[in-house]
Amino acid sequence: MPNEELQSSDEVSVAREAWLHAAWVLIKMDSCRELILSSWGFIMLIFLRVHREHVTGLYS
């Protein structure tokens, strides 16, 4: 259904905006920059797993 696709698109957009804002705030903190760069993949895996569970929970 188009409405469900739009809702999903909006949720992804909101999640992406929130993620980019959080990343920007952390990168602005010089003391955290190396930590972020070294653990970027791990952070992304956690974020994607949580987001995937949230999205699949909506449609189950």
PDB file of N, CA and C in Angstrom:
ATOM      1  N   MET A   1       0.834  -1.187   0.000  1.00  0.00           N
ATOM      2  CA  MET A   1       0.000   0.000   0.000  1.00  0.00           C
ATOM      3  C   MET A   1       0.882   1.255   0.000  1.00  0.00           C
ATOM      4  N   PRO A   2       0.538   2.250  -0.753  1.00  0.00           N
ATOM      5  CA  PRO A   2       1.352   3.473  -0.815  1.00  0.00           C
ATOM      6  C   PRO A   2       1.470   4.162   0.535  1.00  0.00           C
ATOM      7  N   ASN A   3       0.397   4.148   1.315  1.00  0.00           N
ATOM      8  CA  ASN A   3       0.429   4.820   2.605  1.00  0.00           C
ATOM      9  C   ASN A   3       1.453   4.183   3.541  1.00  0.00           C
ATOM     10  N   GLU A   4       1.534   2.850   3.545  1.00  0.00           N
ATOM     11  CA  GLU A   4       2.517   2.171   4.383  1.00  0.00           C
ATOM     12  C   GLU A   4       3.930   2.487   3.923  1.00  0.00           C
ATOM     13  N   GLU A   5       4.130   2.542   2.599  1.00  0.00           N
ATOM     14  CA  GLU A   5       5.455   2.876   2.092  1.00  0.00           C
ATOM     15  C   GLU A   5       5.845   4.284   2.512  1.00  0.00           C
ATOM     16  N   LEU A   6       4.902   5.208   2.461  1.00  0.00           N
ATOM     17  CA  LEU A   6       5.171   6.583   2.865  1.00  0.00           C
ATOM     18  C   LEU A   6       5.515   6.642   4.345  1.00  0.00           C
ATOM     19  N   GLN A   7       4.762   5.908   5.154  1.00  0.00           N
ATOM     20  CA  GLN A   7       5.032   5.891   6.589  1.00  0.00           C
ATOM     21  C   GLN A   7       6.429   5.333   6.856  1.00  0.00           C
ATOM     22  N   SER A   8       6.776   4.246   6.188  1.00  0.00           N
ATOM     23  CA  SER A   8       8.091   3.650   6.356  1.00  0.00           C
ATOM     24  C   SER A   8       9.177   4.628   5.929  1.00  0.00           C
ATOM     25  N   SER A   9       8.949   5.312   4.819  1.00  0.00           N
ATOM     26  CA  SER A   9       9.912   6.294   4.329  1.00  0.00           C
ATOM     27  C   SER A   9      10.091   7.417   5.342  1.00  0.00           C
ATOM     28  N   ASP A  10       8.998   7.885   5.930  1.00  0.00           N
ATOM     29  CA  ASP A  10       9.076   8.942   6.939  1.00  0.00           C
ATOM     30  C   ASP A  10       9.858   8.467   8.159  1.00  0.00           C
ATOM     31  N   GLU A  11       9.633   7.232   8.588  1.00  0.00           N
ATOM     32  CA  GLU A  11      10.342   6.701   9.750  1.00  0.00           C
ATOM     33  C   GLU A  11      11.832   6.603   9.470  1.00  0.00           C
ATOM     34  N   VAL A  12      12.185   6.148   8.278  1.00  0.00           N
ATOM     35  CA  VAL A  12      13.598   6.048   7.913  1.00  0.00           C
ATOM     36  C   VAL A  12      14.212   7.439   7.872  1.00  0.00           C
ATOM     37  N   SER A  13      13.485   8.401   7.321  1.00  0.00           N
ATOM     38  CA  SER A  13      13.978   9.771   7.242  1.00  0.00           C
ATOM     39  C   SER A  13      14.214  10.344   8.636  1.00  0.00           C
ATOM     40  N   VAL A  14      13.276  10.135   9.540  1.00  0.00           N
ATOM     41  CA  VAL A  14      13.419  10.634  10.905  1.00  0.00           C
ATOM     42  C   VAL A  14      14.591   9.954  11.596  1.00  0.00           C
ATOM     43  N   ALA A  15      14.708   8.644  11.431  1.00  0.00           N
ATOM     44  CA  ALA A  15      15.809   7.913  12.053  1.00  0.00           C
ATOM     45  C   ALA A  15      17.149   8.394  11.516  1.00  0.00           C
ATOM     46  N   ARG A  16      17.217   8.613  10.189  1.00  0.00           N
ATOM     47  CA  ARG A  16      18.461   9.085   9.580  1.00  0.00           C
ATOM     48  C   ARG A  16      18.814  10.471  10.106  1.00  0.00           C
ATOM     49  N   GLU A  17      17.832  11.354  10.213  1.00  0.00           N
ATOM     50  CA  GLU A  17      18.082  12.712  10.705  1.00  0.00           C
ATOM     51  C   GLU A  17      18.580  12.682  12.145  1.00  0.00           C
ATOM     52  N   ALA A  18      17.947  11.852  12.974  1.00  0.00           N
ATOM     53  CA  ALA A  18      18.362  11.737  14.372  1.00  0.00           C
ATOM     54  C   ALA A  18      19.776  11.173  14.472  1.00  0.00           C
ATOM     55  N   TRP A  19      20.085  10.171  13.649  1.00  0.00           N
ATOM     56  CA  TRP A  19      21.409   9.555  13.650  1.00  0.00           C
ATOM     57  C   TRP A  19      22.468  10.556  13.220  1.00  0.00           C
ATOM     58  N   LEU A  20      22.188  11.321  12.155  1.00  0.00           N
ATOM     59  CA  LEU A  20      23.152  12.308  11.680  1.00  0.00           C
ATOM     60  C   LEU A  20      23.377  13.391  12.729  1.00  0.00           C
ATOM     61  N   HIS A  21      22.335  13.809  13.410  1.00  0.00           N
ATOM     62  CA  HIS A  21      22.480  14.827  14.455  1.00  0.00           C
ATOM     63  C   HIS A  21      23.336  14.288  15.601  1.00  0.00           C
ATOM     64  N   ALA A  22      23.067  13.044  16.020  1.00  0.00           N
ATOM     65  CA  ALA A  22      23.844  12.447  17.107  1.00  0.00           C
ATOM     66  C   ALA A  22      25.308  12.308  16.706  1.00  0.00           C
ATOM     67  N   ALA A  23      25.548  11.871  15.470  1.00  0.00           N
ATOM     68  CA  ALA A  23      26.923  11.728  14.990  1.00  0.00           C
ATOM     69  C   ALA A  23      27.621  13.079  14.950  1.00  0.00           C
ATOM     70  N   TRP A  24      26.930  14.121  14.496  1.00  0.00           N
ATOM     71  CA  TRP A  24      27.515  15.461  14.422  1.00  0.00           C
ATOM     72  C   TRP A  24      27.890  15.957  15.812  1.00  0.00           C
ATOM     73  N   VAL A  25      26.996  15.764  16.787  1.00  0.00           N
ATOM     74  CA  VAL A  25      27.273  16.210  18.152  1.00  0.00           C
ATOM     75  C   VAL A  25      28.505  15.502  18.703  1.00  0.00           C
ATOM     76  N   LEU A  26      28.586  14.190  18.493  1.00  0.00           N
ATOM     77  CA  LEU A  26      29.726  13.438  19.019  1.00  0.00           C
ATOM     78  C   LEU A  26      31.021  13.820  18.321  1.00  0.00           C
ATOM     79  N   ILE A  27      30.961  14.036  17.007  1.00  0.00           N
ATOM     80  CA  ILE A  27      32.162  14.405  16.264  1.00  0.00           C
ATOM     81  C   ILE A  27      32.661  15.780  16.709  1.00  0.00           C
ATOM     82  N   LYS A  28      31.758  16.666  17.100  1.00  0.00           N
ATOM     83  CA  LYS A  28      32.160  17.986  17.581  1.00  0.00           C
ATOM     84  C   LYS A  28      32.973  17.871  18.870  1.00  0.00           C
ATOM     85  N   MET A  29      32.797  16.797  19.592  1.00  0.00           N
ATOM     86  CA  MET A  29      33.555  16.590  20.821  1.00  0.00           C
ATOM     87  C   MET A  29      34.887  15.936  20.457  1.00  0.00           C
ATOM     88  N   ASP A  30      35.963  16.723  20.499  1.00  0.00           N
ATOM     89  CA  ASP A  30      37.270  16.222  20.070  1.00  0.00           C
ATOM     90  C   ASP A  30      37.690  14.962  20.821  1.00  0.00           C
ATOM     91  N   SER A  31      37.357  14.874  22.097  1.00  0.00           N
ATOM     92  CA  SER A  31      37.788  13.727  22.890  1.00  0.00           C
ATOM     93  C   SER A  31      37.134  12.431  22.435  1.00  0.00           C
ATOM     94  N   CYS A  32      35.992  12.532  21.744  1.00  0.00           N
ATOM     95  CA  CYS A  32      35.280  11.331  21.307  1.00  0.00           C
ATOM     96  C   CYS A  32      35.591  10.944  19.867  1.00  0.00           C
ATOM     97  N   ARG A  33      36.291  11.813  19.140  1.00  0.00           N
ATOM     98  CA  ARG A  33      36.461  11.582  17.706  1.00  0.00           C
ATOM     99  C   ARG A  33      37.147  10.245  17.405  1.00  0.00           C
ATOM    100  N   GLU A  34      38.255   9.959  18.085  1.00  0.00           N
ATOM    101  CA  GLU A  34      38.965   8.702  17.810  1.00  0.00           C
ATOM    102  C   GLU A  34      38.121   7.497  18.207  1.00  0.00           C
ATOM    103  N   LEU A  35      37.399   7.613  19.310  1.00  0.00           N
ATOM    104  CA  LEU A  35      36.531   6.517  19.751  1.00  0.00           C
ATOM    105  C   LEU A  35      35.463   6.230  18.705  1.00  0.00           C
ATOM    106  N   ILE A  36      34.869   7.292  18.162  1.00  0.00           N
ATOM    107  CA  ILE A  36      33.831   7.112  17.139  1.00  0.00           C
ATOM    108  C   ILE A  36      34.421   6.443  15.909  1.00  0.00           C
ATOM    109  N   LEU A  37      35.566   6.933  15.451  1.00  0.00           N
ATOM    110  CA  LEU A  37      36.158   6.379  14.235  1.00  0.00           C
ATOM    111  C   LEU A  37      36.535   4.916  14.425  1.00  0.00           C
ATOM    112  N   SER A  38      37.005   4.559  15.619  1.00  0.00           N
ATOM    113  CA  SER A  38      37.437   3.181  15.847  1.00  0.00           C
ATOM    114  C   SER A  38      36.261   2.224  16.032  1.00  0.00           C
ATOM    115  N   SER A  39      35.126   2.753  16.468  1.00  0.00           N
ATOM    116  CA  SER A  39      33.984   1.872  16.733  1.00  0.00           C
ATOM    117  C   SER A  39      32.803   2.154  15.814  1.00  0.00           C
ATOM    118  N   TRP A  40      33.051   2.846  14.691  1.00  0.00           N
ATOM    119  CA  TRP A  40      31.962   3.240  13.786  1.00  0.00           C
ATOM    120  C   TRP A  40      31.163   2.031  13.299  1.00  0.00           C
ATOM    121  N   GLY A  41      31.855   0.987  12.867  1.00  0.00           N
ATOM    122  CA  GLY A  41      31.163  -0.202  12.369  1.00  0.00           C
ATOM    123  C   GLY A  41      30.297  -0.848  13.443  1.00  0.00           C
ATOM    124  N   PHE A  42      30.821  -0.921  14.661  1.00  0.00           N
ATOM    125  CA  PHE A  42      30.074  -1.516  15.767  1.00  0.00           C
ATOM    126  C   PHE A  42      28.823  -0.696  16.070  1.00  0.00           C
ATOM    127  N   ILE A  43      28.965   0.631  16.093  1.00  0.00           N
ATOM    128  CA  ILE A  43      27.820   1.513  16.338  1.00  0.00           C
ATOM    129  C   ILE A  43      26.772   1.330  15.251  1.00  0.00           C
ATOM    130  N   MET A  44      27.213   1.260  14.002  1.00  0.00           N
ATOM    131  CA  MET A  44      26.271   1.101  12.895  1.00  0.00           C
ATOM    132  C   MET A  44      25.524  -0.228  13.000  1.00  0.00           C
ATOM    133  N   LEU A  45      26.227  -1.301  13.372  1.00  0.00           N
ATOM    134  CA  LEU A  45      25.561  -2.594  13.508  1.00  0.00           C
ATOM    135  C   LEU A  45      24.479  -2.542  14.582  1.00  0.00           C
ATOM    136  N   ILE A  46      24.780  -1.917  15.711  1.00  0.00           N
ATOM    137  CA  ILE A  46      23.789  -1.799  16.781  1.00  0.00           C
ATOM    138  C   ILE A  46      22.595  -0.989  16.299  1.00  0.00           C
ATOM    139  N   PHE A  47      22.880   0.153  15.656  1.00  0.00           N
ATOM    140  CA  PHE A  47      21.797   1.020  15.184  1.00  0.00           C
ATOM    141  C   PHE A  47      20.913   0.289  14.185  1.00  0.00           C
ATOM    142  N   LEU A  48      21.527  -0.394  13.225  1.00  0.00           N
ATOM    143  CA  LEU A  48      20.743  -1.084  12.203  1.00  0.00           C
ATOM    144  C   LEU A  48      19.930  -2.224  12.803  1.00  0.00           C
ATOM    145  N   ARG A  49      20.507  -2.928  13.767  1.00  0.00           N
ATOM    146  CA  ARG A  49      19.773  -4.029  14.390  1.00  0.00           C
ATOM    147  C   ARG A  49      18.561  -3.503  15.155  1.00  0.00           C
ATOM    148  N   VAL A  50      18.746  -2.462  15.934  1.00  0.00           N
ATOM    149  CA  VAL A  50      17.636  -1.891  16.703  1.00  0.00           C
ATOM    150  C   VAL A  50      16.573  -1.352  15.761  1.00  0.00           C
ATOM    151  N   HIS A  51      16.992  -0.649  14.722  1.00  0.00           N
ATOM    152  CA  HIS A  51      16.035  -0.065  13.786  1.00  0.00           C
ATOM    153  C   HIS A  51      15.276  -1.159  13.042  1.00  0.00           C
ATOM    154  N   ARG A  52      15.990  -2.227  12.643  1.00  0.00           N
ATOM    155  CA  ARG A  52      15.332  -3.327  11.937  1.00  0.00           C
ATOM    156  C   ARG A  52      14.280  -3.985  12.835  1.00  0.00           C
ATOM    157  N   GLU A  53      14.604  -4.211  14.097  1.00  0.00           N
ATOM    158  CA  GLU A  53      13.645  -4.816  15.019  1.00  0.00           C
ATOM    159  C   GLU A  53      12.437  -3.906  15.203  1.00  0.00           C
ATOM    160  N   HIS A  54      12.651  -2.604  15.246  1.00  0.00           N
ATOM    161  CA  HIS A  54      11.544  -1.649  15.391  1.00  0.00           C
ATOM    162  C   HIS A  54      10.632  -1.714  14.174  1.00  0.00           C
ATOM    163  N   VAL A  55      11.218  -1.709  12.993  1.00  0.00           N
ATOM    164  CA  VAL A  55      10.423  -1.714  11.760  1.00  0.00           C
ATOM    165  C   VAL A  55       9.672  -3.030  11.606  1.00  0.00           C
ATOM    166  N   THR A  56      10.337  -4.161  11.847  1.00  0.00           N
ATOM    167  CA  THR A  56       9.658  -5.447  11.703  1.00  0.00           C
ATOM    168  C   THR A  56       8.569  -5.596  12.763  1.00  0.00           C
ATOM    169  N   GLY A  57       8.762  -5.002  13.930  1.00  0.00           N
ATOM    170  CA  GLY A  57       7.738  -5.047  14.969  1.00  0.00           C
ATOM    171  C   GLY A  57       6.478  -4.303  14.563  1.00  0.00           C
ATOM    172  N   LEU A  58       6.622  -3.268  13.751  1.00  0.00           N
ATOM    173  CA  LEU A  58       5.462  -2.492  13.315  1.00  0.00           C
ATOM    174  C   LEU A  58       4.560  -3.302  12.394  1.00  0.00           C
ATOM    175  N   TYR A  59       5.147  -4.201  11.607  1.00  0.00           N
ATOM    176  CA  TYR A  59       4.381  -4.911  10.591  1.00  0.00           C
ATOM    177  C   TYR A  59       4.045  -6.342  10.973  1.00  0.00           C
ATOM    178  N   SER A  60       4.475  -6.778  12.156  1.00  0.00           N
ATOM    179  CA  SER A  60       4.197  -8.164  12.539  1.00  0.00           C
ATOM    180  C   SER A  60       2.860  -8.281  13.258  1.00  0.00           C
TER     181      SER A  60
END
